[in-house]
Coordinates of C-alpha atoms in Angstrom, one line a residue:
X1 CA 130.3 110.8 85.2
X2 CA 130.2 112.9 88.4
X3 CA 126.9 111.3 89.3
X4 CA 124.9 108.4 87.8
X5 CA 122.7 109.1 84.8
X6 CA 119.6 107.0 84.5
X7 CA 117.4 106.2 81.5
X8 CA 114.7 108.4 82.9
X9 CA 114.1 110.7 85.8
X10 CA 110.7 112.0 87.0
X11 CA 110.0 115.6 86.2
X12 CA 109.0 117.3 89.5
X13 CA 107.7 120.9 89.6
X14 CA 108.9 123.4 92.2
X15 CA 108.1 122.0 95.7
X16 CA 106.9 125.4 96.9
X17 CA 104.2 125.3 94.3
X18 CA 102.9 122.0 95.6
X19 CA 102.4 123.2 99.1
X20 CA 99.1 125.1 98.5
X21 CA 97.6 121.9 97.0
X22 CA 98.6 120.1 100.2
X23 CA 97.1 122.8 102.3
X24 CA 93.8 122.6 100.4
X25 CA 93.7 118.8 101.0
X26 CA 94.5 119.3 104.7
X27 CA 91.7 121.9 104.9
X28 CA 89.1 119.7 103.2
X29 CA 90.2 116.5 105.1
X30 CA 89.1 114.6 101.9
X31 CA 92.0 112.3 101.0
X32 CA 90.4 110.0 98.4
X33 CA 87.0 108.7 97.0
X34 CA 86.8 111.1 94.1
X35 CA 87.4 114.3 96.1
X36 CA 87.5 117.8 94.7
X37 CA 91.1 117.7 93.5
X38 CA 90.5 114.4 91.8
X39 CA 87.5 115.9 89.9
X40 CA 89.6 118.9 89.0
X41 CA 92.3 116.7 87.5
X42 CA 89.8 114.6 85.4
X43 CA 88.4 117.8 83.9
X44 CA 91.8 119.3 83.3
X45 CA 93.0 116.1 81.6
X46 CA 90.0 115.9 79.3
X47 CA 90.7 119.5 78.2
X48 CA 94.5 118.9 77.8
X49 CA 94.2 115.6 76.0
X50 CA 91.2 116.5 73.8
X51 CA 89.0 113.7 75.1
X52 CA 85.5 113.8 76.6
X53 CA 85.6 111.3 79.5
X54 CA 88.4 110.0 81.6
X55 CA 88.4 107.9 84.8
X56 CA 91.5 108.2 87.1
X57 CA 93.1 105.2 88.7
X58 CA 95.7 104.3 91.3
X59 CA 98.0 103.0 88.5
X60 CA 97.9 101.9 84.9
X61 CA 98.0 98.1 85.7
X62 CA 94.8 98.2 87.7
X63 CA 93.3 100.4 85.0
X64 CA 94.2 97.7 82.4
X65 CA 92.6 94.9 84.6
X66 CA 89.5 97.0 85.0
X67 CA 89.2 97.9 81.4
X68 CA 89.0 94.2 80.5
X69 CA 86.4 93.7 83.2
X70 CA 84.4 96.7 82.0
X71 CA 84.1 95.2 78.5
X72 CA 83.6 91.6 79.8
X73 CA 86.5 90.3 77.8
X74 CA 87.0 86.5 77.9
X75 CA 88.6 83.8 75.8
X76 CA 91.7 84.9 73.8
X77 CA 93.1 88.3 73.3
X78 CA 95.8 89.1 70.6
X79 CA 98.5 91.3 72.0
X80 CA 102.2 92.2 71.5
X81 CA 105.2 90.4 73.1
X82 CA 107.1 93.6 72.8
X83 CA 106.0 95.6 75.9
X84 CA 106.2 95.8 79.6
X85 CA 104.8 92.7 81.4
X86 CA 101.8 94.6 82.8
X87 CA 100.2 94.4 79.3
X88 CA 99.8 90.7 79.3
X89 CA 99.7 90.3 83.1
X90 CA 96.4 92.1 83.0
X91 CA 95.1 89.4 80.7
X92 CA 96.2 86.5 83.0
X93 CA 94.7 88.3 86.0
X94 CA 91.3 88.2 84.2
X95 CA 91.7 84.5 83.2
X96 CA 92.3 85.5 79.6
X97 CA 94.7 83.7 77.3
X98 CA 97.2 86.0 75.6
X99 CA 97.9 85.3 71.9
X100 CA 101.2 86.9 70.9
X101 CA 101.5 88.5 67.5
X102 CA 104.6 89.8 65.8
X103 CA 105.4 93.5 65.4
X104 CA 106.1 95.8 62.5
X105 CA 109.9 96.3 62.0
X106 CA 109.5 100.0 61.4
X107 CA 107.3 100.9 64.4
X108 CA 107.6 97.9 66.8
X109 CA 103.8 98.1 67.1
X110 CA 101.5 95.1 66.3
X111 CA 101.7 94.2 62.7
X112 CA 98.0 94.3 61.3
X113 CA 98.8 91.7 58.7
X114 CA 99.9 89.2 61.4
X115 CA 96.9 90.1 63.5
X116 CA 94.4 89.0 61.0
X117 CA 96.2 85.7 60.5
X118 CA 96.1 85.0 64.3
X119 CA 92.3 85.4 64.7
X120 CA 90.6 82.2 66.0
X121 CA 87.0 81.4 67.0
X122 CA 88.1 82.1 70.6
X123 CA 89.5 85.6 69.9
X124 CA 87.4 88.3 71.5
X125 CA 89.7 91.3 71.6
X126 CA 92.9 93.0 70.6
X127 CA 95.2 94.7 73.1
X128 CA 97.8 96.8 71.1
X129 CA 100.5 99.0 72.6
X130 CA 101.5 102.4 71.3
X131 CA 105.2 101.4 71.8
X132 CA 107.5 104.2 72.8
X133 CA 104.5 106.6 72.3
X134 CA 104.4 106.0 68.5
X135 CA 100.9 105.3 67.3
X136 CA 99.7 101.9 66.1
X137 CA 98.1 101.5 62.7
X138 CA 94.7 102.4 64.3
X139 CA 92.7 102.3 61.1
X140 CA 93.9 98.8 60.1
X141 CA 93.3 97.5 63.7
X142 CA 89.8 99.0 63.6
X143 CA 89.0 97.3 60.3
X144 CA 90.1 93.9 61.7
X145 CA 88.1 94.5 64.9
X146 CA 85.0 95.4 62.9
X147 CA 85.4 92.4 60.6
X148 CA 85.7 89.9 63.4
X149 CA 83.5 91.7 66.0
X150 CA 86.4 92.2 68.4
X151 CA 86.9 94.7 71.2
X152 CA 90.0 96.9 71.1
X153 CA 91.7 98.1 74.3
X154 CA 94.8 100.2 73.7
X155 CA 97.6 100.1 76.2
X156 CA 98.5 103.7 75.8
X157 CA 100.9 103.9 78.8
X158 CA 103.6 105.5 76.6
X159 CA 101.2 107.8 74.6
X160 CA 100.3 110.7 76.8
X161 CA 99.7 113.8 74.7
X162 CA 100.3 112.0 71.4
X163 CA 98.1 113.1 68.4
X164 CA 97.6 111.8 64.9
X165 CA 96.2 113.8 62.0
X166 CA 92.7 113.9 63.5
X167 CA 93.4 114.5 67.2
X168 CA 94.3 112.6 70.3
X169 CA 95.5 109.0 69.7
X170 CA 93.5 108.1 72.8
X171 CA 90.2 108.4 71.0
X172 CA 90.8 105.1 69.2
X173 CA 89.5 101.7 70.2
X174 CA 86.8 100.9 72.7
X175 CA 89.1 102.1 75.6
X176 CA 92.6 103.5 76.0
X177 CA 94.6 103.0 79.2
X178 CA 97.2 105.5 80.4
X179 CA 100.0 105.2 83.0
X180 CA 101.0 108.1 85.2
X181 CA 103.9 106.2 86.8
X182 CA 107.0 108.2 87.8
X183 CA 108.8 107.1 84.7
X184 CA 106.2 108.5 82.3
X185 CA 106.2 111.9 80.6
X186 CA 103.3 112.9 82.8
X187 CA 103.3 111.5 86.3
X188 CA 101.3 111.6 89.5
X189 CA 103.8 109.7 91.6
X190 CA 101.8 106.6 90.8
X191 CA 98.6 106.7 88.7
X192 CA 96.7 105.8 85.6
X193 CA 93.5 106.4 83.7
X194 CA 91.0 105.0 81.3
X195 CA 89.8 107.1 78.5
X196 CA 86.1 106.4 78.0
X197 CA 84.0 106.9 74.8
X198 CA 80.8 108.1 76.7
X199 CA 79.4 109.0 80.1
X200 CA 77.7 105.7 80.6
X201 CA 81.0 103.7 80.1
X202 CA 82.7 106.1 82.5
X203 CA 80.0 105.6 85.1
X204 CA 80.4 101.8 84.9
X205 CA 84.2 102.0 85.2
X206 CA 84.0 104.5 88.1
X207 CA 81.8 101.9 89.9
X208 CA 84.2 99.1 89.1
X209 CA 87.2 100.9 90.6
X210 CA 85.2 101.6 93.8
X211 CA 84.2 98.0 94.7
X212 CA 81.1 98.1 92.5
X213 CA 79.3 100.6 94.8
X214 CA 76.5 102.8 93.4
X215 CA 75.7 104.3 96.8
X216 CA 76.5 103.3 100.4
X217 CA 73.8 100.6 100.3
X218 CA 74.1 99.3 96.7
X219 CA 76.8 97.2 95.1
X220 CA 76.1 96.2 91.4
X221 CA 79.4 94.6 90.3
X222 CA 82.5 92.8 91.6
X223 CA 84.7 95.8 91.7
X224 CA 88.2 96.6 93.0
X225 CA 89.8 99.5 94.8
X226 CA 91.5 101.4 92.0
X227 CA 90.9 105.0 93.1
X228 CA 93.4 107.7 92.8
X229 CA 94.1 109.7 96.0
X230 CA 93.8 113.5 96.3
X231 CA 97.6 113.7 96.7
X232 CA 98.3 112.0 93.4
X233 CA 95.6 114.1 91.7
X234 CA 97.1 117.3 93.2
X235 CA 100.6 116.6 91.7
X236 CA 98.9 115.9 88.4
X237 CA 97.2 119.2 88.3
X238 CA 100.5 121.0 89.0
X239 CA 102.4 118.8 86.4
X240 CA 100.0 119.8 83.7
X241 CA 101.1 123.4 84.2
X242 CA 104.7 122.4 83.1
X243 CA 104.0 119.5 80.7
X244 CA 104.3 121.4 77.4
X245 CA 107.6 122.8 78.7
X246 CA 108.8 119.3 79.6
X247 CA 107.8 117.9 76.2
X248 CA 109.6 120.7 74.4
X249 CA 112.8 119.8 76.3
X250 CA 112.4 116.1 75.5
X251 CA 112.1 117.1 71.8
X252 CA 115.4 119.1 72.0
X253 CA 117.2 116.0 73.5
X254 CA 115.7 113.7 70.8
X255 CA 116.9 116.0 68.0
X256 CA 120.4 116.2 69.6
X257 CA 120.7 112.4 69.8
X258 CA 119.6 112.0 66.2
X259 CA 122.0 114.6 64.9
X260 CA 125.0 113.2 66.9
X261 CA 124.3 109.6 66.1
X262 CA 123.7 110.2 62.4
X263 CA 126.3 108.2 60.4
X264 CA 127.6 106.1 63.3
X265 CA 128.0 102.7 61.6
X266 CA 125.8 100.0 63.1
X267 CA 123.5 102.4 65.0
X268 CA 120.0 103.1 63.8
X269 CA 117.5 105.4 65.5
X270 CA 113.8 104.4 65.6
X271 CA 111.7 106.8 63.6
X272 CA 108.3 108.1 64.4
X273 CA 105.1 106.4 63.1
X274 CA 103.7 109.5 61.4
X275 CA 102.2 111.1 64.5
X276 CA 101.3 114.8 64.2
X277 CA 102.4 115.5 67.8
X278 CA 104.9 113.2 69.6
X279 CA 105.8 113.1 73.2
X280 CA 109.5 111.8 73.0
X281 CA 108.9 109.4 75.9
X282 CA 111.9 107.2 75.0
X283 CA 114.9 107.3 72.8
X284 CA 115.6 103.8 71.5
X285 CA 118.4 102.9 69.2
X286 CA 119.2 99.6 67.3
X287 CA 122.7 98.3 67.8
X288 CA 123.2 96.3 64.7
X289 CA 125.5 93.5 63.7
X290 CA 127.9 95.9 61.9
X291 CA 128.5 97.9 65.1
X292 CA 131.9 97.0 66.5
X293 CA 130.6 95.6 69.8
X294 CA 127.3 93.9 70.8
X295 CA 124.3 95.6 72.2
X296 CA 124.9 94.0 75.6
X297 CA 128.6 95.0 75.6
X298 CA 127.6 98.6 74.9
X299 CA 125.1 98.4 77.7
X300 CA 127.7 97.2 80.1
X301 CA 130.4 99.7 79.0
X302 CA 127.9 102.6 79.5
X303 CA 126.9 101.2 82.9
X304 CA 130.6 101.1 83.9
X305 CA 130.6 104.9 83.2
X306 CA 127.5 105.2 85.4
X307 CA 125.3 105.8 82.4
X308 CA 122.3 103.5 82.9
X309 CA 120.5 102.6 79.7
X310 CA 117.7 100.0 79.4
X311 CA 117.1 97.1 77.1
X312 CA 113.4 97.9 76.7
X313 CA 111.9 95.3 75.9
X314 CA 114.3 92.5 76.6
X315 CA 113.5 89.7 77.3
X316 CA 110.2 89.6 75.4
X317 CA 107.1 89.0 77.5
X318 CA 106.7 85.8 75.6
X319 CA 110.1 84.6 77.0
X320 CA 109.0 84.8 80.7
X321 CA 108.1 81.4 82.3
X322 CA 104.3 82.1 82.7
X323 CA 104.1 82.7 78.9
X324 CA 106.7 80.7 77.1
X325 CA 104.6 77.5 77.0
X326 CA 102.0 79.2 74.8
X327 CA 102.1 78.2 71.1
X328 CA 102.1 81.9 70.1
X329 CA 105.2 82.5 72.3
X330 CA 107.6 80.5 70.1
X331 CA 110.3 82.7 68.8
X332 CA 109.9 81.4 65.2
X333 CA 106.4 83.0 65.3
X334 CA 107.9 86.3 66.5
X335 CA 111.0 86.9 64.3
X336 CA 110.7 90.7 64.2
X337 CA 110.1 91.2 67.9
X338 CA 112.9 88.7 68.7
X339 CA 115.4 90.5 66.6
X340 CA 114.4 93.9 68.0
X341 CA 114.7 92.7 71.6
X342 CA 118.3 91.6 70.9
X343 CA 119.3 95.0 69.3
X344 CA 117.3 97.7 71.1
X345 CA 118.9 100.0 73.7
X346 CA 117.0 103.0 75.2
X347 CA 119.2 106.0 76.0
X348 CA 118.6 108.5 78.8
X349 CA 116.0 111.1 78.0
X350 CA 114.2 113.4 80.5
X351 CA 113.8 117.1 80.8
X352 CA 116.6 117.7 83.3
X353 CA 119.2 115.8 81.2
X354 CA 122.0 118.1 80.3
X355 CA 123.2 118.5 76.7
X356 CA 126.8 117.9 77.9
X357 CA 125.7 114.4 79.0
X358 CA 124.0 113.8 75.7
X359 CA 127.3 114.8 74.0
X360 CA 129.3 112.5 76.2
X361 CA 127.0 109.5 75.6
X362 CA 127.0 109.9 71.8
X363 CA 130.7 110.5 71.7
X364 CA 131.2 107.3 73.6
X365 CA 128.9 105.3 71.3
X366 CA 130.6 106.7 68.2
X367 CA 134.1 105.9 69.6
X368 CA 133.7 102.1 70.0

């Protein structure tokens, strides 16, 4: 390659279009604390995503930590080992014990049948992840939560703009948490959000992310500083203008990969999970035993060509030292997640990726 190709690259709108937003911030001298641009972005996101209430955050991890605080979750929480570590780290930061549950082989989301079997008297909540932006089985999870009186907090970091048959996937559960990190399909440099079911919950969360303040004299909770700045919010407003265009380009790349990899022995593409609208946030493939070389060998060979893929999610969260001692972290309890982590490889996908590069990547994979 003439220059390195990375698994993702942030979409950035034209710089000249960002300047007026900066001038507005300079003029107002309001840089943070739920300023006018912040409020504009909250309103715009509600309209774009089809939700009623959203609370912006400095990043998705602080949003996860705060969501658990807002619902007063304690005890044990069932979650997936097949995710980025922020999912379970948010539990440990709240003094909560993660209980890892295996995933479905077709979606790599939490397997509802395994969830029900993992419920204990100490279980208080479920934290599923819409892995790669593909929706969990939200109805099955809801039924389990209702049966055992459990809270549900969705880590929806991958699921911006995703819809099922009835609307936004973010409407499900007690809360849904988004990430607007630079690697995500919609970014605000760094950022995140909690989708709230009602105005009262949003008010509580807004107070928690601002140290627990109600006004300058009144503190009602042990809050944290999780506020999004005006600069991040300004980029978000501009990004929304181009988001449909960016998602359309991601879809084109997804289609191209699938067409070119069809029939390559030992390579399997992960299918969708029945979503009505997808966001094509990742392009994972399984490198199976009948492929001529191992997944790790393919990873290294592509890297030698300056094509940087990622083994998302390897190792499993449950393999890291702060988790591996948990009974639920044993690999024999997580056979599907363990197998997937050994085979998965995420190929580059982002709006500026050229089709000639997609062609080169797929030809290289097919030629091994």
